[in-house]
CSV table of C-alpha atoms in Angstrom, one decimal:
chain,number,residue,atom,x,y,z
A,1,MET,CA,-3.7,-75.9,-52.9
A,2,ASN,CA,-5.6,-79.1,-53.4
A,3,ALA,CA,-4.1,-82.3,-54.7
A,4,THR,CA,-5.8,-82.0,-58.2
A,5,THR,CA,-4.4,-78.5,-58.8
A,6,LYS,CA,-0.9,-79.6,-57.7
A,7,GLN,CA,-1.0,-82.6,-60.0
A,8,LEU,CA,-2.1,-80.4,-62.9
A,9,LEU,CA,0.7,-77.9,-62.3
A,10,ASP,CA,3.3,-80.7,-61.8
A,11,GLN,CA,2.2,-82.3,-65.1
A,12,ILE,CA,2.6,-79.0,-67.0
A,13,VAL,CA,6.0,-78.4,-65.5
A,14,GLU,CA,7.2,-81.9,-66.3
A,15,ASP,CA,5.7,-81.9,-69.8
A,16,LYS,CA,7.1,-78.5,-70.6
A,17,LYS,CA,10.6,-79.7,-69.6
A,18,LEU,CA,10.4,-82.9,-71.8
A,19,LEU,CA,8.8,-81.1,-74.7
A,20,GLN,CA,11.4,-78.4,-74.7
A,21,SER,CA,14.1,-81.1,-75.2
A,22,LYS,CA,12.5,-81.6,-78.6
A,23,MET,CA,12.5,-77.9,-79.5
A,24,MET,CA,16.2,-77.1,-79.3
A,25,TRP,CA,16.2,-74.8,-82.3
A,26,GLU,CA,12.7,-73.3,-82.0
A,27,LEU,CA,12.1,-69.5,-81.4
A,28,ASP,CA,11.6,-69.2,-77.7
A,29,SER,CA,11.4,-72.9,-77.0
A,30,PRO,CA,10.3,-72.4,-73.3
A,31,ALA,CA,7.1,-70.6,-74.5
A,32,MET,CA,6.5,-73.1,-77.3
A,33,ALA,CA,7.0,-76.0,-74.9
A,34,THR,CA,4.7,-74.4,-72.3
A,35,LEU,CA,2.0,-73.9,-75.0
A,36,SER,CA,2.1,-77.6,-76.0
A,37,ALA,CA,2.1,-78.7,-72.3
A,38,PHE,CA,-1.1,-76.6,-71.8
A,39,LEU,CA,-2.8,-78.1,-74.9
A,40,PHE,CA,-2.0,-81.6,-73.6
A,41,ALA,CA,-3.4,-80.7,-70.2
A,42,SER,CA,-6.5,-79.1,-71.6
A,43,ALA,CA,-7.2,-82.4,-73.4
A,44,GLY,CA,-6.7,-84.3,-70.2
A,45,ARG,CA,-3.6,-86.0,-71.5
A,46,LYS,CA,0.1,-86.2,-70.5
A,47,ALA,CA,2.6,-85.3,-73.2
A,48,ASP,CA,3.7,-88.2,-75.4
A,49,ILE,CA,7.3,-87.1,-76.1
A,50,GLU,CA,8.2,-89.8,-78.5
A,51,ARG,CA,5.0,-89.3,-80.5
A,52,TYR,CA,5.6,-85.6,-80.5
A,53,ALA,CA,9.1,-86.1,-82.0
A,54,GLU,CA,7.6,-88.5,-84.6
A,55,CYS,CA,4.9,-86.0,-85.5
A,56,LYS,CA,7.4,-83.2,-85.8
A,57,LYS,CA,9.6,-85.2,-88.1
A,58,TYR,CA,6.6,-86.2,-90.2
A,59,LEU,CA,5.5,-82.5,-90.5
A,60,LYS,CA,8.9,-81.3,-91.6
A,61,LYS,CA,9.2,-84.1,-94.2
A,62,ASN,CA,5.7,-83.4,-95.7
A,63,ILE,CA,5.1,-79.7,-95.4
A,64,GLY,CA,7.0,-77.1,-97.4
A,65,VAL,CA,9.6,-75.0,-95.5
A,66,PHE,CA,7.7,-71.7,-96.3
A,67,SER,CA,4.3,-73.0,-95.2
A,68,GLU,CA,2.8,-71.2,-92.1
A,69,LEU,CA,2.2,-74.7,-90.8
A,70,ARG,CA,5.9,-74.7,-90.0
A,71,GLY,CA,5.8,-71.3,-88.5
A,72,ILE,CA,4.7,-70.1,-85.0
A,73,SER,CA,1.6,-72.3,-85.2
A,74,SER,CA,3.6,-75.5,-85.8
A,75,VAL,CA,3.6,-76.4,-82.1
A,76,ILE,CA,-0.2,-76.3,-82.1
A,77,VAL,CA,-0.3,-78.4,-85.3
A,78,ILE,CA,2.2,-81.0,-84.0
A,79,THR,CA,0.5,-81.2,-80.6
A,80,LYS,CA,-2.9,-81.7,-82.2
A,81,MET,CA,-1.3,-84.4,-84.4
A,82,CYS,CA,-0.2,-86.1,-81.3
A,83,LEU,CA,-3.7,-86.0,-79.8
A,84,SER,CA,-5.3,-87.3,-83.0
A,85,GLU,CA,-5.8,-91.0,-83.7
A,86,ASN,CA,-4.0,-90.9,-87.0
A,87,TYR,CA,-1.5,-88.0,-87.2
A,88,GLU,CA,-0.7,-88.6,-90.9
A,89,GLU,CA,-4.4,-88.2,-91.8
A,90,TYR,CA,-4.8,-85.2,-89.5
A,91,LEU,CA,-1.9,-83.3,-91.0
A,92,THR,CA,-3.0,-84.1,-94.6
A,93,GLY,CA,-6.5,-82.9,-93.7
A,94,VAL,CA,-5.5,-79.7,-92.0
A,95,ASN,CA,-3.0,-78.9,-94.8
A,96,THR,CA,-5.7,-79.5,-97.5
A,97,VAL,CA,-8.1,-77.1,-95.8
A,98,TYR,CA,-5.3,-74.5,-95.2
A,99,ARG,CA,-4.4,-74.6,-98.9
A,100,LYS,CA,-8.0,-74.1,-99.9
A,101,LEU,CA,-8.1,-71.0,-97.7
A,102,ARG,CA,-4.8,-69.8,-99.1
A,103,ALA,CA,-6.1,-70.2,-102.6
A,104,ILE,CA,-8.8,-67.7,-101.7
A,105,HIS,CA,-6.5,-65.4,-99.6
A,106,LYS,CA,-3.2,-65.5,-101.5
A,107,LEU,CA,-1.7,-62.6,-99.6
A,108,THR,CA,-2.8,-63.8,-96.1
A,109,ALA,CA,-0.4,-66.3,-94.5
A,110,SER,CA,-0.6,-66.2,-90.8
A,111,PRO,CA,-0.9,-68.4,-87.6
A,112,TYR,CA,-4.6,-67.3,-87.5
A,113,MET,CA,-5.3,-68.8,-90.9
A,114,VAL,CA,-3.7,-72.0,-89.8
A,115,LEU,CA,-6.0,-72.0,-86.7
A,116,ALA,CA,-9.0,-71.4,-88.9
A,117,ALA,CA,-8.0,-74.4,-91.1
A,118,ILE,CA,-7.7,-76.5,-87.9
A,119,ASN,CA,-11.2,-75.5,-86.7
A,120,ILE,CA,-12.8,-76.1,-90.1
A,121,TYR,CA,-11.1,-79.5,-90.5
A,122,GLU,CA,-11.9,-80.7,-87.0
A,123,ALA,CA,-15.6,-79.7,-87.5
A,124,GLY,CA,-16.3,-81.9,-90.5
A,125,GLY,CA,-13.1,-83.2,-92.1
A,126,VAL,CA,-12.1,-82.7,-95.7
A,127,ILE,CA,-15.5,-83.9,-96.8
A,128,LYS,CA,-17.3,-80.9,-95.4
A,129,ALA,CA,-14.4,-78.5,-96.0
A,130,ASP,CA,-15.8,-76.7,-99.0
A,131,GLU,CA,-19.2,-76.3,-97.4
A,132,ASN,CA,-17.7,-74.9,-94.2
A,133,ILE,CA,-15.2,-72.7,-96.0
A,134,GLU,CA,-18.1,-71.2,-98.0
A,135,LYS,CA,-20.0,-70.4,-94.8
A,136,PHE,CA,-16.9,-69.1,-93.1
A,137,GLU,CA,-16.1,-66.7,-96.0
A,138,THR,CA,-19.7,-65.5,-96.2
A,139,VAL,CA,-19.9,-64.7,-92.5
A,140,TYR,CA,-16.4,-63.2,-92.4
A,141,LYS,CA,-17.3,-60.8,-95.2
A,142,GLU,CA,-20.5,-59.8,-93.5
A,143,LEU,CA,-18.7,-59.1,-90.3
A,144,LYS,CA,-16.1,-57.1,-92.1
A,145,SER,CA,-18.8,-55.0,-93.7
A,146,LYS,CA,-20.6,-54.4,-90.4
A,147,HIS,CA,-17.6,-54.1,-88.1
A,148,PHE,CA,-14.8,-53.0,-90.5
A,149,TRP,CA,-12.3,-51.8,-87.9
A,150,LEU,CA,-13.0,-54.6,-85.4
A,151,THR,CA,-12.7,-57.5,-87.9
A,152,SER,CA,-9.2,-58.6,-88.8
A,153,ASP,CA,-7.1,-61.7,-89.5
A,154,GLU,CA,-7.1,-62.5,-85.7
A,155,ASP,CA,-10.8,-63.1,-85.9
A,156,ARG,CA,-10.6,-65.9,-88.5
A,157,PRO,CA,-10.2,-68.8,-86.0
A,158,PHE,CA,-13.2,-67.6,-83.9
A,159,VAL,CA,-15.4,-67.2,-87.0
A,160,ALA,CA,-14.3,-70.5,-88.4
A,161,LEU,CA,-15.0,-72.3,-85.1
A,162,MET,CA,-18.5,-71.0,-84.9
A,163,THR,CA,-19.6,-71.1,-88.6
A,164,SER,CA,-18.3,-74.7,-89.1
A,165,ARG,CA,-20.4,-75.8,-86.1
A,166,ASP,CA,-23.5,-74.0,-87.2
A,167,ILE,CA,-23.5,-71.5,-84.4
A,168,ASN,CA,-25.2,-68.1,-84.9
A,169,ILE,CA,-22.1,-66.1,-85.3
A,170,ASN,CA,-24.0,-62.9,-86.3
A,171,ALA,CA,-25.7,-62.8,-82.9
A,172,LEU,CA,-22.3,-63.3,-81.2
A,173,ALA,CA,-20.7,-60.6,-83.4
A,174,ASP,CA,-23.3,-58.0,-82.3
A,175,GLU,CA,-22.5,-59.0,-78.7
A,176,VAL,CA,-18.8,-58.7,-79.4
A,177,SER,CA,-19.4,-55.2,-80.7
A,178,ARG,CA,-21.4,-54.2,-77.6
A,179,CYS,CA,-18.8,-55.7,-75.2
A,180,TYR,CA,-16.1,-53.8,-77.0
A,181,ASP,CA,-17.8,-50.5,-76.9
A,182,ALA,CA,-18.5,-51.0,-73.1
A,183,SER,CA,-14.9,-52.1,-72.2
A,184,LYS,CA,-12.5,-50.6,-74.7
A,185,LYS,CA,-11.4,-47.8,-72.4
A,186,MET,CA,-10.0,-50.4,-69.9
A,187,SER,CA,-6.8,-50.8,-72.0
A,188,PHE,CA,-4.8,-48.9,-74.6
A,189,SER,CA,-4.6,-52.1,-76.7
A,190,LYS,CA,-7.5,-52.4,-79.1
A,191,GLU,CA,-6.4,-55.9,-80.1
A,192,ALA,CA,-6.4,-57.1,-76.5
A,193,MET,CA,-9.9,-55.6,-75.8
A,194,HIS,CA,-11.3,-57.1,-79.0
A,195,THR,CA,-10.0,-60.5,-77.9
A,196,VAL,CA,-11.6,-59.8,-74.5
A,197,SER,CA,-14.9,-58.9,-76.2
A,198,GLN,CA,-14.9,-62.1,-78.2
A,199,ILE,CA,-14.5,-64.2,-75.0
A,200,MET,CA,-17.1,-62.1,-73.1
A,201,SER,CA,-19.6,-62.7,-76.0
A,202,LEU,CA,-19.7,-66.4,-74.9
A,203,SER,CA,-21.3,-65.4,-71.6
A,204,PRO,CA,-25.1,-65.1,-71.3
A,205,LYS,CA,-24.8,-62.2,-68.8
A,206,SER,CA,-25.7,-58.6,-69.7
A,207,VAL,CA,-22.9,-56.5,-71.2
A,208,ASP,CA,-22.8,-54.4,-68.0
A,209,ALA,CA,-22.5,-57.5,-65.8
A,210,LYS,CA,-19.7,-58.9,-68.0
A,211,VAL,CA,-17.7,-55.6,-67.9
A,212,GLU,CA,-18.2,-55.5,-64.1
A,213,ASP,CA,-16.9,-59.1,-63.8
A,214,LEU,CA,-13.8,-58.1,-65.8
A,215,LYS,CA,-13.1,-55.1,-63.6
A,216,ALA,CA,-13.6,-57.2,-60.5
A,217,THR,CA,-11.2,-59.8,-61.7
A,218,MET,CA,-8.5,-57.3,-62.6
A,219,ASP,CA,-9.0,-55.5,-59.2
A,220,ALA,CA,-8.7,-58.9,-57.5
A,221,PHE,CA,-5.5,-59.6,-59.5
A,222,LYS,CA,-4.1,-56.3,-58.1
A,223,LYS,CA,-5.3,-57.0,-54.6
A,224,TYR,CA,-3.7,-60.5,-54.4
A,225,ASN,CA,-0.5,-59.4,-56.3
A,226,VAL,CA,-1.1,-61.4,-59.5
A,227,LYS,CA,1.4,-59.4,-61.4
A,228,GLY,CA,1.8,-58.6,-65.1
A,229,LEU,CA,1.1,-56.3,-68.0
A,230,LYS,CA,-2.6,-55.4,-67.8
A,231,TYR,CA,-3.3,-55.6,-71.5
A,232,GLN,CA,-1.8,-59.1,-71.7
A,233,LEU,CA,-3.7,-60.4,-68.7
A,234,MET,CA,-7.1,-58.9,-69.8
A,235,PRO,CA,-8.1,-61.8,-72.2
A,236,VAL,CA,-7.5,-64.5,-69.5
A,237,ALA,CA,-9.4,-62.3,-67.0
A,238,ALA,CA,-12.3,-62.3,-69.4
A,239,ALA,CA,-12.1,-66.1,-69.7
A,240,LEU,CA,-12.3,-66.3,-65.9
A,241,GLY,CA,-15.6,-64.5,-66.1
A,242,LEU,CA,-17.1,-67.7,-67.5
A,243,VAL,CA,-16.3,-69.5,-64.2
A,244,ILE,CA,-19.0,-69.3,-61.5
A,245,GLU,CA,-16.8,-68.3,-58.5
A,246,ASP,CA,-16.1,-65.1,-56.6
A,247,SER,CA,-13.4,-62.9,-58.1
A,248,ASP,CA,-11.4,-62.8,-54.8
A,249,ILE,CA,-11.5,-66.6,-54.6
A,250,LYS,CA,-10.3,-66.9,-58.2
A,251,ALA,CA,-7.4,-64.5,-57.6
A,252,THR,CA,-6.4,-66.3,-54.4
A,253,LYS,CA,-6.2,-69.6,-56.1
A,254,ILE,CA,-4.3,-68.2,-59.1
A,255,ARG,CA,-1.9,-66.5,-56.7
A,256,GLU,CA,-1.3,-70.0,-55.1
A,257,ASN,CA,-0.6,-71.4,-58.5
A,258,TYR,CA,1.8,-68.4,-59.2
A,259,ASP,CA,3.7,-69.0,-55.9
A,260,TYR,CA,3.9,-72.8,-56.6
A,261,LEU,CA,5.2,-72.3,-60.2
A,262,LYS,CA,7.8,-69.8,-59.0
A,263,GLY,CA,9.5,-72.6,-57.2
A,264,GLN,CA,9.5,-74.9,-60.2
A,265,LYS,CA,12.3,-75.3,-62.7
A,266,GLY,CA,11.5,-73.4,-65.9
A,267,PHE,CA,9.1,-71.1,-64.1
A,268,LYS,CA,11.4,-69.3,-61.6
A,269,TRP,CA,12.7,-65.7,-61.4
A,270,TYR,CA,13.8,-65.7,-65.0
A,271,LEU,CA,10.2,-66.0,-66.2
A,272,SER,CA,8.4,-62.7,-66.5
A,273,ASN,CA,5.6,-61.9,-64.0
A,274,THR,CA,3.2,-61.6,-66.9
A,275,LYS,CA,3.9,-65.1,-68.2
A,276,ARG,CA,3.8,-66.7,-64.8
A,277,SER,CA,0.5,-65.0,-64.1
A,278,LEU,CA,-0.8,-66.0,-67.5
A,279,TYR,CA,0.2,-69.6,-67.0
A,280,SER,CA,-1.2,-69.7,-63.4
A,281,SER,CA,-4.6,-68.3,-64.7
A,282,LEU,CA,-4.7,-70.7,-67.6
A,283,ALA,CA,-4.1,-73.6,-65.2
A,284,TYR,CA,-7.0,-72.4,-63.1
A,285,ALA,CA,-9.2,-72.1,-66.2
A,286,ILE,CA,-8.4,-75.7,-67.3
A,287,GLU,CA,-9.4,-77.0,-63.9
A,288,ASN,CA,-12.5,-74.9,-63.5
A,289,LEU,CA,-14.0,-74.2,-67.0
A,290,THR,CA,-16.1,-77.4,-67.0
A,291,GLY,CA,-19.7,-77.9,-68.1
A,292,SER,CA,-21.1,-77.7,-64.6
A,293,GLU,CA,-19.1,-74.7,-63.4
A,294,THR,CA,-19.2,-72.6,-66.6
A,295,VAL,CA,-21.7,-70.1,-67.9
A,296,LEU,CA,-22.0,-70.0,-71.7
A,297,ASN,CA,-24.3,-68.2,-74.1
A,298,SER,CA,-27.4,-70.2,-75.1
A,299,VAL,CA,-26.1,-70.4,-78.7
A,300,ILE,CA,-23.2,-72.6,-77.5
A,301,SER,CA,-24.2,-76.2,-77.0
A,302,THR,CA,-22.9,-78.2,-73.9
A,303,ALA,CA,-21.1,-80.5,-76.3
A,304,LEU,CA,-18.9,-77.6,-77.5
A,305,THR,CA,-17.8,-76.5,-74.0
A,306,ASN,CA,-14.5,-78.3,-74.1
A,307,ILE,CA,-13.8,-77.1,-77.6
A,308,ILE,CA,-14.5,-73.5,-76.6
A,309,ILE,CA,-12.2,-73.9,-73.6
A,310,GLU,CA,-9.4,-75.2,-75.8
A,311,GLU,CA,-10.0,-72.4,-78.2
A,312,ILE,CA,-9.7,-69.8,-75.5
A,313,ILE,CA,-6.4,-71.3,-74.3
A,314,ILE,CA,-5.0,-71.4,-77.9
A,315,PHE,CA,-6.3,-67.9,-78.6
A,316,ILE,CA,-4.6,-66.4,-75.6
A,317,MET,CA,-1.4,-68.4,-76.0
A,318,ILE,CA,-1.0,-67.7,-79.7
A,319,ASN,CA,-1.5,-64.0,-79.2
A,320,THR,CA,1.1,-64.0,-76.5
A,321,THR,CA,3.5,-66.0,-78.7
A,322,THR,CA,2.9,-63.8,-81.7
A,323,GLN,CA,3.6,-60.7,-79.7
A,324,LEU,CA,6.8,-62.3,-78.4
A,325,ALA,CA,8.0,-63.2,-81.9
A,326,SER,CA,7.3,-59.7,-83.1
A,327,SER,CA,9.3,-58.3,-80.2
A,328,ASN,CA,12.2,-60.7,-80.8
A,329,SER,CA,12.4,-60.0,-84.5
A,330,SER,CA,12.6,-56.2,-83.8
A,331,GLY,CA,15.3,-56.7,-81.2
A,332,GLY,CA,12.9,-56.3,-78.2
A,333,ASN,CA,13.1,-58.3,-75.0
């Protein structure tokens, strides 16, 4: 393991511990704190614990108790407040966009709607919110009419991200559909494979090449004992397909991350293999999904690379967290 990787993992471990101390009453605070630590790391920043506490207090004071901004997605909102120059302005802006979306979709309150609001706000602020919401709604309806069974609430953040930045989402949507048809038999989870297909659509490779990359990565995970539930690891495996490196080398490095984390407080035996593998893979992704080492579809500008990387991390983590919350609420483990 090189010094840069060790430093990144040490930072995530330390930040997770400090952040968790501010999340005493949160649902599964270890997972929430880890999510926040990864968001700080993906932004190239160490966690500012005092600012996090300040932002959290401000959110609770200014956002209604039943708002989804205080639900599962609150950690993302608070962390992004921390990373913004003016957290009061940031929260006001995101909440304004979220309320505009909720006025249209009165029965749809979810973490994905919050993430859509974040993407729309960050693209052009409140000033361009109405314009970007109109584009978002138009494209989402078109996608729903073309791909009814594939398009759902979980797609809102991806659609909002692309449409608010004037990216040809229809071209990507067709590629998502092709990737899904080619890869859907790799897992029983339709939701996981749709997420996989969205991520694969960002690559300029042929559909067959992308599916082969995904298979090669999953085979390498098995070969190097990167353990976990296949359907939960599939999306991060798809993200690794954007990195220009041999699958065996990727899996070897991820296994090194896995072994190192297993010896760190908060990531030891009591953490599931799936989560440890997921975190180890995301750490690899943060370090390697850079402009010079990443292949992205020609419709994605170089300037959006870091935003896309962050979106992939959030997408994977929020899906995992949502599954966890559903499991806990039904008495699952």
